[in-house]
Short mmCIF file of C-alpha atoms in Angstrom, two decimals:
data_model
loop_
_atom_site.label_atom_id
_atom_site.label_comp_id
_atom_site.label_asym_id
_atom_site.label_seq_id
_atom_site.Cartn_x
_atom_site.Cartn_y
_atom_site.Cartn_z
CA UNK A 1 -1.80 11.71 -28.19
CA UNK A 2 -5.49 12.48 -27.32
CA UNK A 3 -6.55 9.57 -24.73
CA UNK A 4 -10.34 10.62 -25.22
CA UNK A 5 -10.41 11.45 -21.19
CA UNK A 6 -11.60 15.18 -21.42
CA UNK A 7 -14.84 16.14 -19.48
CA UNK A 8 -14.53 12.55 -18.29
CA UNK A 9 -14.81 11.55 -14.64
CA UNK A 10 -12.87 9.66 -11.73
CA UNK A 11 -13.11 8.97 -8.17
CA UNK A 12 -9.77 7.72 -6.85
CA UNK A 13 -9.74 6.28 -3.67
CA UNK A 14 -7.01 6.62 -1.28
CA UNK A 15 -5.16 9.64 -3.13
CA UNK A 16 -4.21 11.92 -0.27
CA UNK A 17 -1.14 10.87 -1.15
CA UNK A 18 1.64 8.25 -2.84
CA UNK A 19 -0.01 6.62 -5.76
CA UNK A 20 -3.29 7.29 -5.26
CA UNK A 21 -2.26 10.92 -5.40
CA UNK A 22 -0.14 10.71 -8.46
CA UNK A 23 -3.16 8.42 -10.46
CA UNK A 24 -5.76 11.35 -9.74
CA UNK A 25 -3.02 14.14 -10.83
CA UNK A 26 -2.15 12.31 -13.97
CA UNK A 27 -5.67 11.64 -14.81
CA UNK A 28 -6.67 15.62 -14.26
CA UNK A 29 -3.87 16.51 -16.87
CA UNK A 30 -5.69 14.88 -19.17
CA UNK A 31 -8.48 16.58 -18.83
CA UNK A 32 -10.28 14.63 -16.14
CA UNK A 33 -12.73 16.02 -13.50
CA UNK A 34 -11.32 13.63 -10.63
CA UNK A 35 -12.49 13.38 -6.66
CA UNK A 36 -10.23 12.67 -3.69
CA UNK A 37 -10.35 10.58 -0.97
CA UNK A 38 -8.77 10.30 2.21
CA UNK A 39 -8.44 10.52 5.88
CA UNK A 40 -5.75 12.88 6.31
CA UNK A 41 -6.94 16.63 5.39
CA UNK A 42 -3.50 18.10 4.71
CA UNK A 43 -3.09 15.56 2.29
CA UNK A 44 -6.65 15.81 0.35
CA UNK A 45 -6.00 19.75 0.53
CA UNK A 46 -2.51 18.93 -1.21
CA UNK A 47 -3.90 16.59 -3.63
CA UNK A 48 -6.44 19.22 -4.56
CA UNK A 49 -3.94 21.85 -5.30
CA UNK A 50 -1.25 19.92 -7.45
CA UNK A 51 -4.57 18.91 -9.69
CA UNK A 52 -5.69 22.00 -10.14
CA UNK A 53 -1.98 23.13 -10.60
CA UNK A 54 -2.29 20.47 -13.18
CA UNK A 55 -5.37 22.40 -14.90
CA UNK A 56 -7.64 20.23 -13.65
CA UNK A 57 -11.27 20.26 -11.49
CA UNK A 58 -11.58 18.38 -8.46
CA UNK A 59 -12.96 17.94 -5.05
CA UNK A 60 -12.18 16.19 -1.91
CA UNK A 61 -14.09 13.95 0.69
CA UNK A 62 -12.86 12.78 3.69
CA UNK A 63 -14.06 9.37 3.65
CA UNK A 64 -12.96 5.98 5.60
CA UNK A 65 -13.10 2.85 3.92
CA UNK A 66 -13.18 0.73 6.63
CA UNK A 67 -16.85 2.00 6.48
CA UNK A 68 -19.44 1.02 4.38
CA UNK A 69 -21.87 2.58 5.22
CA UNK A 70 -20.96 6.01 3.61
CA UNK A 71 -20.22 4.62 0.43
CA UNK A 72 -23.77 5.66 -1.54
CA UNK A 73 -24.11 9.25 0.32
CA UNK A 74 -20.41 9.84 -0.23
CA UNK A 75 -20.76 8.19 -4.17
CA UNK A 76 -24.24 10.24 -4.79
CA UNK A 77 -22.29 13.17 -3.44
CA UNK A 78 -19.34 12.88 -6.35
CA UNK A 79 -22.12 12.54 -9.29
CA UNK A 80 -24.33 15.65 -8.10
CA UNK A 81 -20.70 17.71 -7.92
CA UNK A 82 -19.10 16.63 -11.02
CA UNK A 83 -21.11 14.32 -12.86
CA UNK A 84 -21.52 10.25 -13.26
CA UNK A 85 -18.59 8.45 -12.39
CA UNK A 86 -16.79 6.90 -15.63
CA UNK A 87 -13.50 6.00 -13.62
CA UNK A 88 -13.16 4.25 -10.64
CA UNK A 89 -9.48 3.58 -9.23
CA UNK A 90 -9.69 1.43 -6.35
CA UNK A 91 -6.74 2.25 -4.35
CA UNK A 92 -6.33 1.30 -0.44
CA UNK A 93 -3.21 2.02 2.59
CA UNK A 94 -1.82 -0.95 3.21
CA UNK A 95 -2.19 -3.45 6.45
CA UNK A 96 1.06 -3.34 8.85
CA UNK A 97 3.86 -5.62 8.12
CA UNK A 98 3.30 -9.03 9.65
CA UNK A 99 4.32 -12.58 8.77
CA UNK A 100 1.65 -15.32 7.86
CA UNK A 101 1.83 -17.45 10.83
CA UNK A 102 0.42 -16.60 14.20
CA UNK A 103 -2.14 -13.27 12.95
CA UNK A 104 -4.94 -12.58 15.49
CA UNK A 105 -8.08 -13.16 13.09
CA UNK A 106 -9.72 -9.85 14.01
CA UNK A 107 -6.42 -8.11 11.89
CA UNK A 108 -6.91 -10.45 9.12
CA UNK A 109 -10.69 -9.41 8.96
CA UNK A 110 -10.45 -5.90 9.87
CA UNK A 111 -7.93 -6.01 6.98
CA UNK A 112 -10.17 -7.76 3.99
CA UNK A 113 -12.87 -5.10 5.02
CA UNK A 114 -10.42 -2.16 4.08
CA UNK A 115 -8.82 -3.79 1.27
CA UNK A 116 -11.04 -5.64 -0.65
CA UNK A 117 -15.05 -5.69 0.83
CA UNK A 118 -14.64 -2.14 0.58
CA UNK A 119 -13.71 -1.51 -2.96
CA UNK A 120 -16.31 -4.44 -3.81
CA UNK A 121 -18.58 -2.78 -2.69
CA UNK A 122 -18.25 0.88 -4.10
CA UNK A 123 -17.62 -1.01 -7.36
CA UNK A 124 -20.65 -2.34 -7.35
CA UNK A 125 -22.69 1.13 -6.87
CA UNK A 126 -20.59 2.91 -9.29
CA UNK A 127 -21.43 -0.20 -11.90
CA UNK A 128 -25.13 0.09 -12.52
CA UNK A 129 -24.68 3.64 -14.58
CA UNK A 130 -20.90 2.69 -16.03
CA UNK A 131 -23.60 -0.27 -17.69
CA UNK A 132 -25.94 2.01 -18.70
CA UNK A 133 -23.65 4.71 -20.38
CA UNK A 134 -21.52 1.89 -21.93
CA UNK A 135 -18.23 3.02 -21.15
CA UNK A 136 -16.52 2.47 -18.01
CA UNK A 137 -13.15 1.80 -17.02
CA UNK A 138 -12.20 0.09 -13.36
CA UNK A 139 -9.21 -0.35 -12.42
CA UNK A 140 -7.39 -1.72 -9.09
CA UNK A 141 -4.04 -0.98 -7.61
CA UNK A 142 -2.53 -3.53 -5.58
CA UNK A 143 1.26 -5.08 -4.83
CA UNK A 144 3.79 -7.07 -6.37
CA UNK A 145 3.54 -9.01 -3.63
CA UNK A 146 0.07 -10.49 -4.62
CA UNK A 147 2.23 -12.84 -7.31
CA UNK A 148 6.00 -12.75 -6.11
CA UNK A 149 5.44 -12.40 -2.15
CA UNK A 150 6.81 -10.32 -0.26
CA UNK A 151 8.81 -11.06 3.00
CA UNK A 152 6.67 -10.08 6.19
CA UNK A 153 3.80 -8.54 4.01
CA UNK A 154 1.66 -11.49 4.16
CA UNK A 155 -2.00 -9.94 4.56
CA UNK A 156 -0.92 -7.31 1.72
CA UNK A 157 0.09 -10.67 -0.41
CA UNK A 158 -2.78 -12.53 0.80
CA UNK A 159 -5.33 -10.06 0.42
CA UNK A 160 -4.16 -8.03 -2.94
CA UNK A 161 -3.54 -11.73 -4.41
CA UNK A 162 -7.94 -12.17 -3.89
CA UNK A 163 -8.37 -8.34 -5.94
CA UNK A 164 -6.45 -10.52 -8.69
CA UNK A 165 -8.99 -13.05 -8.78
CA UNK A 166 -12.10 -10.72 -8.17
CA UNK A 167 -10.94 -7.94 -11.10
CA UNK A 168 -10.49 -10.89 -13.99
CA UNK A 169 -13.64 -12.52 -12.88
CA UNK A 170 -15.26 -9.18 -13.08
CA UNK A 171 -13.95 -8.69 -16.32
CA UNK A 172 -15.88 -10.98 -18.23
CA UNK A 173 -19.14 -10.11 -17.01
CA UNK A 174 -18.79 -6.48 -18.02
CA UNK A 175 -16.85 -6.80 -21.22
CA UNK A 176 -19.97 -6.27 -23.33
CA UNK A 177 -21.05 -3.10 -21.58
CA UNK A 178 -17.59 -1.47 -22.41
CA UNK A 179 -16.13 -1.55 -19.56
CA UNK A 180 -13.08 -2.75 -18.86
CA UNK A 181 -11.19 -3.92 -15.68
CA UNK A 182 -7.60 -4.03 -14.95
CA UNK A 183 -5.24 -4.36 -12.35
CA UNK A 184 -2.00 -1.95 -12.18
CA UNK A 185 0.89 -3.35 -9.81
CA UNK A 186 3.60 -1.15 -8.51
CA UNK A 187 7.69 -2.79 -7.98
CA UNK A 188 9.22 -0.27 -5.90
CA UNK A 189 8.35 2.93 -6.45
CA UNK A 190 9.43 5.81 -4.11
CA UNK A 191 6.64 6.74 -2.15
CA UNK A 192 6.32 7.60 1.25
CA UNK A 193 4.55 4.32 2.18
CA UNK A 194 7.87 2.47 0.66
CA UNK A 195 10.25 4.13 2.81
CA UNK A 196 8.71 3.38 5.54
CA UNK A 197 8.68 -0.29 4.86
CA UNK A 198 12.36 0.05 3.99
CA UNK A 199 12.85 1.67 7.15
CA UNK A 200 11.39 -1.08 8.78
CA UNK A 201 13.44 -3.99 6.85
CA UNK A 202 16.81 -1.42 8.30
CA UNK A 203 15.66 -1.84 11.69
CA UNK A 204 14.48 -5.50 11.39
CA UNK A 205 17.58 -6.79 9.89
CA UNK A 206 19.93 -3.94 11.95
CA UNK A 207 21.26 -2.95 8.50
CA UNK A 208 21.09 0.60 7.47
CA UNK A 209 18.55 2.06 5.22
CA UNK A 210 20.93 2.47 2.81
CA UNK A 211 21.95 -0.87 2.64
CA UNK A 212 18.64 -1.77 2.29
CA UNK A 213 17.92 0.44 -0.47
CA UNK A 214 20.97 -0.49 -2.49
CA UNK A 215 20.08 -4.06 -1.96
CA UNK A 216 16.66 -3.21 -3.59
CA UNK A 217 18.31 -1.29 -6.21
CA UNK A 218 20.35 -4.89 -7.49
CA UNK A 219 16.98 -7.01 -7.87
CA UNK A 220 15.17 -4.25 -10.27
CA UNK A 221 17.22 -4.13 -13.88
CA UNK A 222 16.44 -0.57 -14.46
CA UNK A 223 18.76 0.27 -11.23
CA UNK A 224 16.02 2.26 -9.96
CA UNK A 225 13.43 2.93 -7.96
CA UNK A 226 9.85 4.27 -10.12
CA UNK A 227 8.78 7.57 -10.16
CA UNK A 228 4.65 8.16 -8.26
CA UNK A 229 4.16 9.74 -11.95
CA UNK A 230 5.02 7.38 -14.31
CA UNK A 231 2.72 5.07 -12.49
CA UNK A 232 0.37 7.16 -12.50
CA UNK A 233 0.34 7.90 -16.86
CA UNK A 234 0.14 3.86 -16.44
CA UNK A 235 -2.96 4.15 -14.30
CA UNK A 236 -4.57 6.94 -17.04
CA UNK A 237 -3.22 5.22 -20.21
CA UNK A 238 -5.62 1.92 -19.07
CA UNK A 239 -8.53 4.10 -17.99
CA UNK A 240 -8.00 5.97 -21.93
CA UNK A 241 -9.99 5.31 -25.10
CA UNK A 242 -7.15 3.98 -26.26
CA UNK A 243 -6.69 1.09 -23.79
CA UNK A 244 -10.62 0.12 -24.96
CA UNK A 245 -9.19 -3.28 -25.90
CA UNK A 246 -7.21 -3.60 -22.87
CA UNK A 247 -9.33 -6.15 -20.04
CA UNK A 248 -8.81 -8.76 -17.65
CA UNK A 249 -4.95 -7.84 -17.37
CA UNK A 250 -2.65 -7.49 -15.15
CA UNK A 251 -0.32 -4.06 -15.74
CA UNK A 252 3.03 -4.11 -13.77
CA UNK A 253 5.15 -0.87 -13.53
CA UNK A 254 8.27 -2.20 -11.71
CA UNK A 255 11.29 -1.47 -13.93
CA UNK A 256 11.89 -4.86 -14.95
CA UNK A 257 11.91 -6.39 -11.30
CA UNK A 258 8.59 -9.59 -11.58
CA UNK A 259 10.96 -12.00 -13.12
CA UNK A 260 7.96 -14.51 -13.59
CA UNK A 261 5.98 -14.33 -16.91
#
């Protein structure tokens, strides 16, 4: 199937690694000229590699979310290397596990500037010329936790829970420029980032990570946890030609596990 992506391009924000990584490797295979972001160099050098493994063209920029004041040098910087930015995927790290109650307020603001001011705002810049070309695709990775919370992730749930709100708002005001906005949601998919929280549940609960992991295993019907690629072909599908009628949603790859409707 040709998903009309080829010559197209895509900034992907937080892809050093996990599913940031696996969004900008999927999107390259399909012909996609995609940047990298990150803090970790080892990470953006790998991420660089496995897409132009893939065939693809990309290029890397170290670049910190938490500030905003880089966004239109680092932005400008993507469209004088590879061209006007068609795809955004806004992708953070997530905050440290906490519960709700008792949060010093600095965390919980520290935390909406990474999460969500931040990709508001590079959405914004990248918006103006998405408008003008008439095509554009957005799209925003956040939990599962932002509509079935999860246990001691309550800024992630809080905070991923307001990109809900802000992406199907956002939605309807660019529908008629042909853009559309969606929301992909990972269930538990085996990334680095979800070891390490399952790691933490083990040593929280003085179970074994094992334990843990098979418990896991019994709420998601597939018996499984996802594969970083398969959400990634998720991620490219919606930014595709194909998915042009595709807005305002809210895409969860989870094997079955969001019982809710």
């Amino acid at each position: 199937m040709d998903l009309g992506l080829n010559g197209k391009v895509a900034l992907v924000l937080a892809s050093s690694r996990g599913l940031g990584q696996a969004m900008a490797v999927s999107l390259a295979r399909e012909g996609v000229k995609v940047a990298v972001t990150g803090r970790n160099a080892e990470g953006l050098k790998k991420s660089v590699e496995l897409i132009e493994a893939a065939g693809g063209t990309a290029m890397a920029l170290s670049w910190d979310l938490s500030d905003s004041s880089v966004i239109p040098t680092l932005v400008a910087q993507v469209e004088q290397e590879l061209g006007p930015i068609d795809i955004l995927i806004n992708n953070t790290g997530g905050p440290p596990p906490t519960p709700a109650a008792g949060q010093d307020p600095a965390l919980w603001l520290k935390s909406f500037n990474d999460m969500v001011l931040s990709l508001i705002s590079i959405t914004d810049r990248v918006l103006p010329g998405m408008r003008e070309r008439k095509w554009g695709r957005i799209i925003t990775s956040t939990t599962s936790g932002a509509i079935s919370p999860i246990k001691n992730l309550a800024i992630s749930n809080t905070l991923r829970a307001a990109l809900l709100a802000w992406s199907k708002t956002l939605a309807a005001e660019v529908a008629a420029d042909g853009i559309t906005v969606n929301v992909i949601m990972p269930g538990r998919v085996a990334t680095d980032r979800l070891r390490q929280l399952d790691e933490a549940r083990a040593q929280r609960e003085n179970v074994t990570y094992e334990a843990v992991v098979q418990a896991s295993l019994r709420q998601i019907p597939m018996g499984r946890y996802g594969d970083p690629r398969e959400y990634g072909d998720a991620a490219t599908f919606l930014a595709s030609q194909n998915a042009s009628f595709i807005t305002g949603s809210v895409i969860r790859v989870d094997g079955g596990q969001i019982q809710g409707i």
